[in-house]
Amino acid sequence: MLTRLKRRARQVVRHLRRPAPAVDSTNVIDANTVTNQLNEPHLATEADSLIKRHVTQLDFNGAYLTIRGQAWFEQFPEDDPEKIIKSLILIDEQGIEIAIPLVNAAVKVDKFPQAGYHGAINFAKLNHGKTLAPGRYEMRLQLKQYLPQGWLIRRTSIGQIGQAAKDLNYTTKMTSYAAKSNQTFSLIFEYQLAAQAFFVSSHKLSDINPLENEVADAGYELENPTLRALKRRLLKWWYRWYCLRPIKADQISFVSDSRTSISGNFEFIYQTLQQDATNFKTTFYLKPSIKAKKSFREVRQLAKALATSRYIFLDDFYPLIYPLKIRENADLIQVWHAVGAFKTFGYSRVGMPGGPKPTSLNHRNYTKVLVSSQQVVDKYAEGFGITDDKVLPLGIPRTDIFFDQAKQAEIKTRLQTELPFINGKKVILFAPTFRGNGQQSANYPFETLNFKQLYDGLHEDYVFLLKIHPFVQNKPTIPYEYTDFFYDVSDYREINDLLLIADQLITDYSSVCFEYALLKRPMVFFAPDLADYMRSRSFYFDYFDFIPGQLAENMPELLDQLKHPKIDQTKVDQFVDYFFDDLDGQASRRLVDALNDGFAASTAAAEQLDADGQLRTDDGKVIPDWGRTTKKNPPA
């Protein structure tokens, strides 16, 4: 008797330890539906809720997948899209799910006009803006429909893919960029014809800390971080030492850690100085990057120049100079590399991802900042953490090119030789800004750009030039069969030269739109990640009202707008009028005149008005009016 009881007890324990029977994922019903099925028995049978489905289109473009198809409950016709919800469900090997909503689409199916669906999945951004986590996932189709008795939910495989007659496989790579971790993954898609099942696998290939592993072919010698810190301290010490010497009233220093040639604003200012044969002595201190090596001799020379120059010009971020106190009779002038004010920057981004700390010293010691219009003075003052009176709407020197027809013709002729593939073709220039919080995490989601669709739709008439922001770490991989259409010109330094030969511009959130607007040509703002960008970056103006061109949020819209370019001339004119005070090509001249006058208009001691209302110095020179107070309404 005791033996039988022990045996029975062991059987009970084994029964309790058994795993629960697997749930068929084609028959998942929420709690409300279960209750309703008890009251309505006809909903409880599998046959009554079978899903008819098939995939009509499945396209891969890097880590970007687009899908179209049809799905409906055979026994429950419905024409109200509000009562039908379709989703793709990714399920990993631990049963964790990721739901991807699909968009209903009307189709010509009797009794089931809302059977269609379509969707787009960027696996490089699927995981809360990051890549799909490593693992193997099954992709299921979920159909949810509201019936008088409640919601009916079923899941099934995605079904037959078009005319597929065999298993399908596709492999690509995806990348993730952060300040301390740049990761690369392989992404594998598998379709099993017999089971009509679809699987996605993600595998990590590499994980590199960009702070420790610089690109080997950077083209310059990198500074050791310890030495860089030592040289920062030495520069401050030498600067204080040289501040004991008098300022040289005729000395101008051009300083940059983002270029090695005299180009951009520096070029236009320097050329105007040369034309005037002024007494100014100009010296350039140029490096390709803030991480490029500076010798101890170069650091000392730089400290001397910063301490004794009457004018110091910057054209970008320059961290070495920000801890320094600029001398009373000297000017640190920022001729920023961007025109206008679009996406927020600097101290306008305090509290946002990648924004500065409120206690930061960056930018705060500028004594003058050049901008294109009085309308953006407050934006730059806020962004740089300085007062409004230090922001001068004299214009941006490099925009003078857009008013110099002879110079434009010279540049176009030169580019026809340097870029022979543009000859006989219309030119589309693709010039987006970067994503990420800074240089270490800068990237662009190239998977949103479908090279095949662009080639098929445009290659007969156009060439497509890619000018990618220099911060972007992932470079476009152009398929070899399209290399007679796509050309990467990212290494070409001056984007304004490229704007002159562009018949159309594609950008997104970049300030390049300000300069291109001066040419009055069609622009398309390709922004498939607009919602995400708005959350992480923000803008000074309402994006939809601001952009002086067409908006494309997906590839079909982009392709259609490129094929049928349009321009709202009134809106572009209003845009230009708002963001440029002077449309005369004399920005460089106004700046050099101000240098010659020692920025005399900033004081009232030697000012007088002539009969024509001109502001002049005691010796009769006209003083540019950079203290405008007129405000205009933003372009609508």
XYZ file of C-alpha atoms in Angstrom:
636
model
C 0.000 0.000 0.000
C 2.773 2.416 0.987
C 4.639 1.570 -2.226
C 1.586 2.354 -4.365
C 1.108 5.707 -2.590
C 4.745 6.664 -3.213
C 4.439 5.708 -6.891
C 1.248 7.772 -7.193
C 2.917 10.761 -5.526
C 5.832 10.570 -7.979
C 3.358 10.556 -10.912
C 1.624 13.667 -9.573
C 4.944 15.482 -9.165
C 6.035 14.558 -12.709
C 2.709 15.817 -14.037
C 3.088 19.143 -12.229
C 6.631 19.592 -13.586
C 5.582 19.123 -17.195
C 5.777 22.321 -19.315
C 2.499 23.843 -20.321
C 1.357 22.832 -23.801
C 2.540 25.243 -26.500
C -0.009 27.809 -27.594
C -0.681 27.909 -31.333
C 0.225 31.477 -32.260
C -2.269 31.389 -35.106
C -5.016 31.418 -32.487
C -4.255 34.243 -30.075
C -7.338 35.940 -28.658
C -7.449 38.649 -26.042
C -9.470 38.328 -22.814
C -12.473 40.250 -24.123
C -12.688 38.006 -27.166
C -12.530 34.862 -25.018
C -15.466 36.147 -22.958
C -17.440 37.011 -26.055
C -16.755 33.598 -27.568
C -18.359 31.962 -24.551
C -21.508 33.933 -25.319
C -21.224 33.573 -29.128
C -20.155 29.979 -29.911
C -19.828 30.637 -33.669
C -16.711 32.786 -32.944
C -14.945 29.985 -31.135
C -14.367 27.709 -34.115
C -11.088 27.995 -36.032
C -12.792 27.531 -39.381
C -14.934 30.618 -38.882
C -11.890 32.855 -38.329
C -9.454 31.657 -40.975
C -7.248 34.399 -42.432
C -6.915 34.554 -46.186
C -3.662 36.319 -47.013
C -0.816 36.767 -49.475
C 2.132 39.114 -49.979
C 2.081 41.033 -53.251
C 5.404 42.849 -52.825
C 8.474 42.396 -50.627
C 11.426 44.720 -51.278
C 14.778 44.893 -49.517
C 17.023 47.942 -49.452
C 19.813 47.428 -46.973
C 18.153 47.122 -43.562
C 14.963 48.706 -44.894
C 12.083 46.357 -45.760
C 8.867 47.367 -47.502
C 5.925 44.996 -47.693
C 2.523 45.044 -49.405
C -0.176 42.425 -49.294
C -3.741 41.472 -48.507
C -5.321 39.787 -45.479
C -8.921 39.301 -44.320
C -11.175 37.072 -42.244
C -12.998 34.958 -44.812
C -16.241 34.752 -42.824
C -16.433 38.393 -41.714
C -16.644 40.969 -44.542
C -15.881 44.523 -43.432
C -15.513 47.840 -45.264
C -14.806 50.108 -42.279
C -11.000 50.555 -41.887
C -11.485 51.673 -38.280
C -12.593 48.158 -37.395
C -9.565 46.411 -38.910
C -6.023 46.556 -37.475
C -3.156 44.732 -39.174
C 0.312 44.266 -37.714
C 3.501 42.333 -38.154
C 4.735 40.664 -34.983
C 8.417 39.775 -34.495
C 8.813 37.001 -31.937
C 12.258 36.021 -30.652
C 13.270 32.616 -29.303
C 12.324 33.646 -25.751
C 8.841 34.693 -26.852
C 9.484 38.447 -26.558
C 7.480 40.349 -29.153
C 7.874 43.511 -31.202
C 4.716 44.815 -32.868
C 4.972 46.695 -36.162
C 1.749 48.409 -37.279
C 0.664 48.171 -40.904
C -1.383 50.668 -42.891
C -4.749 49.578 -44.307
C -5.122 49.938 -48.054
C -8.208 49.742 -50.227
C -8.221 46.905 -52.769
C -10.590 45.484 -55.359
C -11.658 42.366 -53.482
C -15.366 41.547 -53.360
C -16.824 42.088 -49.884
C -13.325 42.867 -48.478
C -12.406 46.379 -49.730
C -10.086 47.018 -46.750
C -8.095 43.809 -47.169
C -4.952 45.562 -48.416
C -2.032 46.640 -46.280
C 1.452 48.086 -46.630
C 4.294 48.888 -44.280
C 7.957 49.839 -44.041
C 10.412 48.532 -41.457
C 13.858 49.985 -40.788
C 15.600 47.243 -38.832
C 18.491 49.636 -38.118
C 16.094 51.802 -36.047
C 13.520 49.258 -34.893
C 14.709 48.847 -31.299
C 13.809 52.234 -29.764
C 15.822 53.991 -32.457
C 18.584 51.387 -32.396
C 19.277 48.253 -34.394
C 17.278 45.060 -33.977
C 18.807 43.211 -31.018
C 20.835 40.081 -31.865
C 18.772 36.903 -32.156
C 16.467 35.000 -34.477
C 12.893 36.192 -34.927
C 9.839 34.777 -36.627
C 7.666 37.335 -38.386
C 3.918 36.684 -38.011
C 0.940 38.505 -39.479
C -1.689 39.612 -36.961
C -5.216 40.560 -37.982
C -7.525 42.211 -35.463
C -11.137 42.944 -36.405
C -13.990 44.381 -34.401
C -17.212 42.338 -34.472
C -20.505 43.002 -32.694
C -19.378 40.537 -30.031
C -15.912 42.142 -29.531
C -12.440 42.057 -31.015
C -11.358 38.946 -32.893
C -7.573 38.478 -33.065
C -5.651 35.870 -35.045
C -2.027 35.376 -36.018
C -0.610 33.397 -38.874
C 2.400 33.194 -41.174
C 2.793 35.959 -43.760
C 1.552 33.667 -46.557
C 2.628 33.223 -50.152
C 5.060 35.851 -51.473
C 4.078 36.771 -55.019
C 5.075 34.066 -57.470
C 7.897 32.709 -55.291
C 8.648 29.115 -56.306
C 11.479 28.459 -53.846
C 12.924 29.514 -50.520
C 14.242 33.085 -50.475
C 17.257 34.531 -48.648
C 18.643 38.056 -48.354
C 21.652 39.243 -46.323
C 22.772 42.777 -45.533
C 24.526 44.790 -42.828
C 23.301 47.449 -40.450
C 25.175 49.824 -38.189
C 24.621 51.628 -34.910
C 26.555 54.730 -33.854
C 27.004 56.142 -30.368
C 29.648 58.231 -28.638
C 31.468 55.189 -27.248
C 30.195 52.274 -29.315
C 30.017 51.906 -33.088
C 28.493 48.509 -33.864
C 28.054 46.512 -37.057
C 25.505 43.710 -37.459
C 24.645 41.194 -40.140
C 20.945 40.981 -40.939
C 19.572 37.810 -42.555
C 16.054 37.338 -43.970
C 14.737 33.829 -44.702
C 11.493 32.844 -46.372
C 10.502 29.172 -46.197
C 8.128 28.432 -49.040
C 6.646 25.187 -47.683
C 5.617 26.766 -44.355
C 5.119 30.246 -45.867
C 7.140 31.389 -42.869
C 9.454 34.384 -42.635
C 12.442 34.688 -40.268
C 14.821 37.537 -39.430
C 18.223 37.030 -37.758
C 20.556 39.671 -36.337
C 24.199 38.916 -35.461
C 26.754 41.363 -34.056
C 29.926 41.494 -36.156
C 31.940 44.236 -34.451
C 31.830 46.773 -31.629
C 34.369 49.611 -31.743
C 34.884 52.517 -29.375
C 35.388 55.519 -31.688
C 37.287 57.359 -28.950
C 39.943 54.637 -28.928
C 39.915 53.545 -32.553
C 40.269 56.355 -35.063
C 40.035 55.718 -38.769
C 43.471 54.608 -39.921
C 43.320 56.462 -43.219
C 42.319 59.813 -41.733
C 45.019 61.432 -43.853
C 46.748 63.151 -40.927
C 48.558 62.228 -37.740
C 46.311 62.007 -34.699
C 47.198 63.708 -31.452
C 47.713 61.530 -28.400
C 44.912 62.467 -25.927
C 47.373 62.963 -23.071
C 49.584 65.220 -25.163
C 46.532 67.096 -26.407
C 45.518 67.855 -22.812
C 49.066 69.002 -21.991
C 49.164 71.292 -25.032
C 45.810 72.838 -24.047
C 47.334 73.842 -20.718
C 50.504 75.132 -22.409
C 48.455 77.192 -24.861
C 46.681 78.923 -21.961
C 50.002 79.648 -20.245
C 51.644 80.977 -23.404
C 48.519 83.013 -24.201
C 48.723 84.785 -20.823
C 52.432 85.405 -21.429
C 51.908 86.944 -24.884
C 49.041 89.048 -23.573
C 51.783 91.147 -21.931
C 52.710 92.319 -25.434
C 50.750 95.002 -27.305
C 48.074 94.038 -29.832
C 49.169 94.386 -33.459
C 46.552 96.640 -35.043
C 47.334 95.341 -38.534
C 47.297 91.602 -37.748
C 44.464 89.238 -38.808
C 44.588 85.533 -37.937
C 42.369 82.950 -39.626
C 41.997 79.893 -37.408
C 40.233 76.609 -38.180
C 40.329 72.987 -37.117
C 38.088 71.804 -39.950
C 39.978 72.737 -43.130
C 43.514 72.789 -44.522
C 42.930 75.187 -47.418
C 41.737 78.776 -47.737
C 38.137 78.197 -48.773
C 34.603 79.097 -47.824
C 34.157 82.349 -45.898
C 37.896 82.618 -45.318
C 38.534 82.676 -49.069
C 36.064 85.478 -49.787
C 37.277 87.618 -46.893
C 40.925 87.111 -47.850
C 40.309 87.889 -51.528
C 38.539 91.135 -50.647
C 41.420 92.121 -48.371
C 43.828 91.449 -51.225
C 41.757 93.484 -53.688
C 41.852 96.449 -51.325
C 45.626 96.144 -50.879
C 45.048 96.899 -47.205
C 47.835 97.147 -44.673
C 46.526 94.108 -42.833
C 48.900 91.200 -42.426
C 47.060 87.866 -42.632
C 48.162 84.545 -41.203
C 46.370 81.187 -41.391
C 46.396 78.489 -38.709
C 44.595 75.538 -40.289
C 44.197 71.885 -39.322
C 41.840 69.210 -40.735
C 40.432 68.185 -37.333
C 40.451 69.099 -33.662
C 42.255 65.773 -33.164
C 44.986 66.476 -35.719
C 48.450 66.741 -34.207
C 49.834 70.188 -33.379
C 53.517 70.434 -32.582
C 54.661 72.335 -29.477
C 55.997 75.013 -31.819
C 52.608 75.310 -33.557
C 50.826 75.596 -30.200
C 53.139 78.417 -29.147
C 52.709 80.231 -32.473
C 48.935 79.888 -32.163
C 48.974 81.267 -28.608
C 50.994 84.278 -29.780
C 48.613 84.919 -32.682
C 45.522 84.691 -30.473
C 47.038 87.062 -27.918
C 48.384 89.737 -30.258
C 46.068 89.809 -33.330
C 43.604 92.647 -33.750
C 41.139 90.305 -35.474
C 40.799 86.529 -35.085
C 38.453 84.726 -37.478
C 36.879 81.331 -36.788
C 34.586 79.402 -39.137
C 33.559 76.480 -36.934
C 33.780 74.936 -33.473
C 37.236 75.606 -31.968
C 37.552 74.276 -28.389
C 41.123 75.510 -27.788
C 40.053 79.142 -27.786
C 36.964 79.052 -25.573
C 38.703 79.049 -22.159
C 40.663 82.196 -23.160
C 39.677 85.743 -22.188
C 39.749 87.844 -25.374
C 41.650 91.084 -24.894
C 39.728 94.343 -24.664
C 40.963 95.826 -27.943
C 40.782 92.610 -29.974
C 37.885 90.891 -31.734
C 37.143 87.165 -31.978
C 34.832 86.926 -35.010
C 32.860 83.783 -35.802
C 31.903 83.451 -39.493
C 29.874 80.295 -38.934
C 29.832 77.586 -41.611
C 25.998 77.579 -41.775
C 23.644 80.254 -43.107
C 20.343 81.200 -41.492
C 18.775 79.382 -38.559
C 17.054 76.026 -39.036
C 17.651 73.224 -36.557
C 18.560 74.299 -33.032
C 22.229 74.380 -32.045
C 24.480 75.287 -29.145
C 22.790 76.569 -25.998
C 19.383 76.380 -27.659
C 19.779 72.644 -27.056
C 20.510 72.685 -23.315
C 18.769 69.660 -21.801
C 18.437 67.856 -25.146
C 20.477 64.780 -26.154
C 23.930 65.961 -27.143
C 23.258 69.492 -25.917
C 25.854 71.470 -23.927
C 25.990 71.902 -20.191
C 24.760 75.314 -18.986
C 28.205 75.876 -17.432
C 30.078 75.250 -20.694
C 32.458 77.949 -21.958
C 32.064 77.003 -25.622
C 31.342 79.951 -27.965
C 30.729 82.453 -25.166
C 33.831 84.593 -25.835
C 32.932 85.673 -29.387
C 32.974 89.444 -29.676
C 31.367 89.418 -33.145
C 29.282 86.869 -35.069
C 28.284 87.323 -38.717
C 24.759 86.356 -39.799
C 22.697 86.891 -42.938
C 19.669 88.670 -41.474
C 18.414 90.618 -38.499
C 15.715 87.967 -38.202
C 18.176 85.333 -36.921
C 20.193 87.552 -34.571
C 18.344 86.320 -31.490
C 18.727 82.672 -32.594
C 22.518 82.940 -32.916
C 22.822 84.951 -29.721
C 20.954 82.213 -27.875
C 22.851 79.390 -29.600
C 26.262 80.874 -28.825
C 25.383 82.174 -25.370
C 26.198 85.816 -26.178
C 24.276 89.097 -26.238
C 22.334 90.256 -29.298
C 24.568 93.283 -29.897
C 27.488 90.984 -30.747
C 25.596 89.385 -33.654
C 25.999 91.443 -36.827
C 23.730 90.960 -39.875
C 26.379 92.004 -42.415
C 25.747 88.951 -44.567
C 27.732 85.759 -45.130
C 30.839 86.324 -47.299
C 30.704 83.065 -49.232
C 27.160 83.813 -50.461
C 28.632 86.580 -52.644
C 29.220 83.882 -55.267
C 25.479 83.727 -55.960
C 25.563 87.289 -57.282
C 28.764 87.027 -59.345
C 27.839 85.675 -62.779
C 31.414 85.687 -64.097
C 32.687 83.706 -61.104
C 29.806 81.249 -61.437
C 30.626 80.639 -65.103
C 34.259 80.010 -64.188
C 33.288 77.461 -61.530
C 30.843 75.655 -63.821
C 33.482 75.361 -66.559
C 36.004 73.978 -64.074
C 33.532 71.430 -62.703
C 32.663 70.213 -66.189
C 36.314 69.189 -66.446
C 36.708 67.861 -62.902
C 33.335 66.054 -62.948
C 32.928 65.017 -66.612
C 29.977 62.739 -65.831
C 27.712 65.791 -65.363
C 28.077 66.826 -69.003
C 24.916 66.282 -71.033
C 22.888 65.401 -67.927
C 20.718 67.239 -65.459
C 22.124 67.127 -61.924
C 20.425 66.095 -58.683
C 22.481 66.971 -55.587
C 21.784 64.970 -52.423
C 23.094 66.939 -49.412
C 21.548 65.864 -46.086
C 22.777 66.620 -42.594
C 23.953 63.951 -40.146
C 22.030 62.047 -37.489
C 23.417 61.519 -33.988
C 24.425 63.745 -31.090
C 27.887 64.699 -32.329
C 30.906 63.786 -34.391
C 31.502 60.437 -32.659
C 27.956 59.188 -33.310
C 27.260 60.974 -36.613
C 25.592 58.785 -39.236
C 23.058 58.834 -42.044
C 20.313 56.172 -42.568
C 21.209 55.229 -46.154
C 18.781 52.309 -45.934
C 15.959 54.841 -46.425
C 17.362 55.754 -49.855
C 16.438 53.147 -52.476
C 19.216 53.215 -55.075
C 17.409 50.875 -57.457
C 14.211 52.908 -57.577
C 16.125 56.146 -58.114
C 18.211 54.597 -60.869
C 15.267 53.028 -62.666
C 13.248 56.220 -62.559
C 15.882 58.873 -63.299
C 19.108 57.579 -64.857
C 18.212 58.396 -68.457
C 18.073 62.158 -67.816
C 19.979 62.767 -64.583
C 23.103 62.061 -62.599
C 22.824 61.834 -58.817
C 25.589 63.424 -56.727
C 25.943 62.525 -53.036
C 27.504 65.211 -50.822
C 27.540 63.625 -47.377
C 28.303 65.625 -44.226
C 31.986 65.203 -43.221
C 31.006 63.988 -39.742
C 29.088 60.970 -41.104
C 30.975 57.769 -40.322
C 28.998 55.300 -42.424
C 29.550 55.893 -46.107
C 27.080 55.090 -48.908
C 27.622 51.771 -50.637
C 26.690 52.358 -54.260
C 25.790 49.124 -56.128
C 28.245 48.584 -58.979
C 25.495 48.346 -61.598
C 24.439 51.942 -60.807
C 27.855 53.617 -60.832
C 27.048 55.454 -64.063
C 24.331 57.367 -62.210
C 25.383 57.767 -58.556
C 28.588 59.662 -57.780
C 29.948 60.320 -54.294
C 31.409 63.852 -54.261
C 31.618 64.138 -50.474
C 35.353 64.899 -50.630
C 34.705 68.006 -52.705
C 35.141 70.739 -50.107
C 32.942 73.615 -51.290
C 29.284 72.697 -51.460
C 28.371 76.105 -52.923
C 30.264 75.176 -56.098
C 28.149 72.030 -56.368
C 24.950 74.019 -55.795
C 25.713 76.040 -58.912
C 25.576 72.948 -61.155
C 22.585 71.329 -59.407
C 19.241 71.428 -61.209
C 17.527 70.031 -58.114
C 18.573 69.728 -54.467
C 17.571 66.997 -52.024
C 18.207 67.887 -48.404
C 16.420 67.370 -45.078
C 17.337 69.495 -42.057
C 20.523 71.064 -43.441
C 21.176 74.788 -43.682
C 22.250 74.297 -47.315
C 18.663 75.183 -48.216
C 19.356 78.864 -47.436
C 22.058 79.210 -50.062
C 20.269 77.106 -52.664
C 17.158 79.256 -52.256
C 19.176 82.134 -53.732
C 19.271 80.193 -57.025
C 15.447 79.877 -57.078
C 15.566 76.214 -58.129
C 13.467 73.198 -56.998
C 14.204 71.614 -53.634
C 12.888 68.404 -52.113
C 13.129 67.869 -48.357
C 13.496 64.104 -47.913
C 12.620 63.434 -44.265
C 11.542 59.814 -43.648
C 12.581 60.166 -39.986
C 10.987 63.567 -39.386
C 9.122 62.591 -36.206
C 12.232 61.089 -34.614
C 14.358 64.073 -35.596
C 11.834 66.508 -34.175
C 11.905 64.686 -30.848
C 15.686 64.631 -30.602
C 16.744 67.900 -32.246
C 13.924 70.463 -32.644
C 13.804 73.521 -34.922
C 13.661 77.295 -34.555
C 10.668 77.442 -36.923
C 7.737 75.174 -37.716
C 9.243 72.689 -40.160
C 6.208 72.324 -42.411
C 5.745 76.085 -42.848
C 9.469 76.766 -43.037
C 10.776 74.582 -45.867
C 10.949 76.384 -49.258
C 10.304 73.224 -51.260
C 8.373 69.970 -51.456
C 8.330 67.484 -48.565
C 8.885 63.771 -49.209
C 8.557 61.370 -46.294
C 9.070 58.159 -48.272
C 10.640 56.885 -51.488
C 7.522 57.001 -53.721
C 6.993 60.662 -52.817
C 10.673 61.473 -53.376
C 10.757 59.810 -56.781
C 7.537 61.465 -57.916
C 8.706 64.931 -56.869
C 12.080 64.522 -58.583
C 10.347 63.434 -61.782
C 7.956 66.401 -61.587
C 9.959 69.260 -60.026
C 7.954 72.196 -58.752
C 8.814 75.490 -57.146
C 6.543 77.830 -55.223
C 8.132 81.071 -56.364
C 6.211 83.248 -53.910
C 7.236 81.126 -50.932
C 10.877 81.011 -52.038
C 10.928 84.792 -52.492
C 9.463 85.286 -49.015
C 11.992 82.811 -47.604
C 14.936 84.627 -49.191
C 13.634 88.047 -48.145
C 13.290 86.902 -44.541
C 16.681 85.233 -44.156
C 18.800 87.670 -46.208
C 18.842 91.383 -45.477
C 21.040 92.293 -48.451
C 20.804 90.596 -51.852
C 23.717 92.412 -53.445
C 26.743 90.100 -53.253
C 28.587 92.616 -51.060
C 28.775 90.759 -47.741
C 32.578 90.417 -47.944
C 32.878 94.116 -48.786
C 30.744 95.153 -45.796
C 32.878 93.056 -43.462
C 36.208 94.339 -44.806
C 34.937 97.921 -44.621
C 34.033 97.287 -40.998
C 37.519 95.883 -40.362
C 39.118 98.942 -41.939
C 36.961 101.172 -39.750
C 37.695 99.150 -36.638
C 33.991 98.346 -36.407
C 33.483 102.055 -35.881
C 29.716 101.818 -36.001
C 29.758 100.015 -32.698
C 30.575 103.335 -31.045
C 28.848 106.668 -31.501
C 31.892 108.864 -30.885
C 32.883 109.488 -34.526
C 29.519 109.133 -36.251
C 27.598 111.673 -38.240
C 24.772 111.469 -40.778
C 25.211 113.090 -44.196
C 22.441 114.674 -46.219
C 21.470 111.336 -47.716
C 21.127 109.721 -44.308
C 24.359 107.708 -44.683
C 26.264 106.856 -41.535
C 29.857 108.091 -41.883
C 33.067 108.418 -39.871
C 34.852 111.762 -39.325
C 36.962 111.211 -42.430
C 33.868 110.661 -44.623
C 33.869 106.873 -44.967
C 30.446 105.217 -45.155
C 29.826 102.922 -42.196
C 27.737 99.808 -42.869
C 24.523 99.755 -40.869
C 24.773 96.431 -39.074
C 22.565 97.514 -36.210
C 19.260 97.075 -38.014
C 16.245 96.741 -35.777
C 13.583 96.122 -38.443
C 11.809 92.803 -37.901
C 9.938 90.885 -40.582
C 7.243 88.277 -40.273
C 8.438 84.677 -40.795
C 7.655 83.234 -44.237
C 4.314 81.447 -44.199
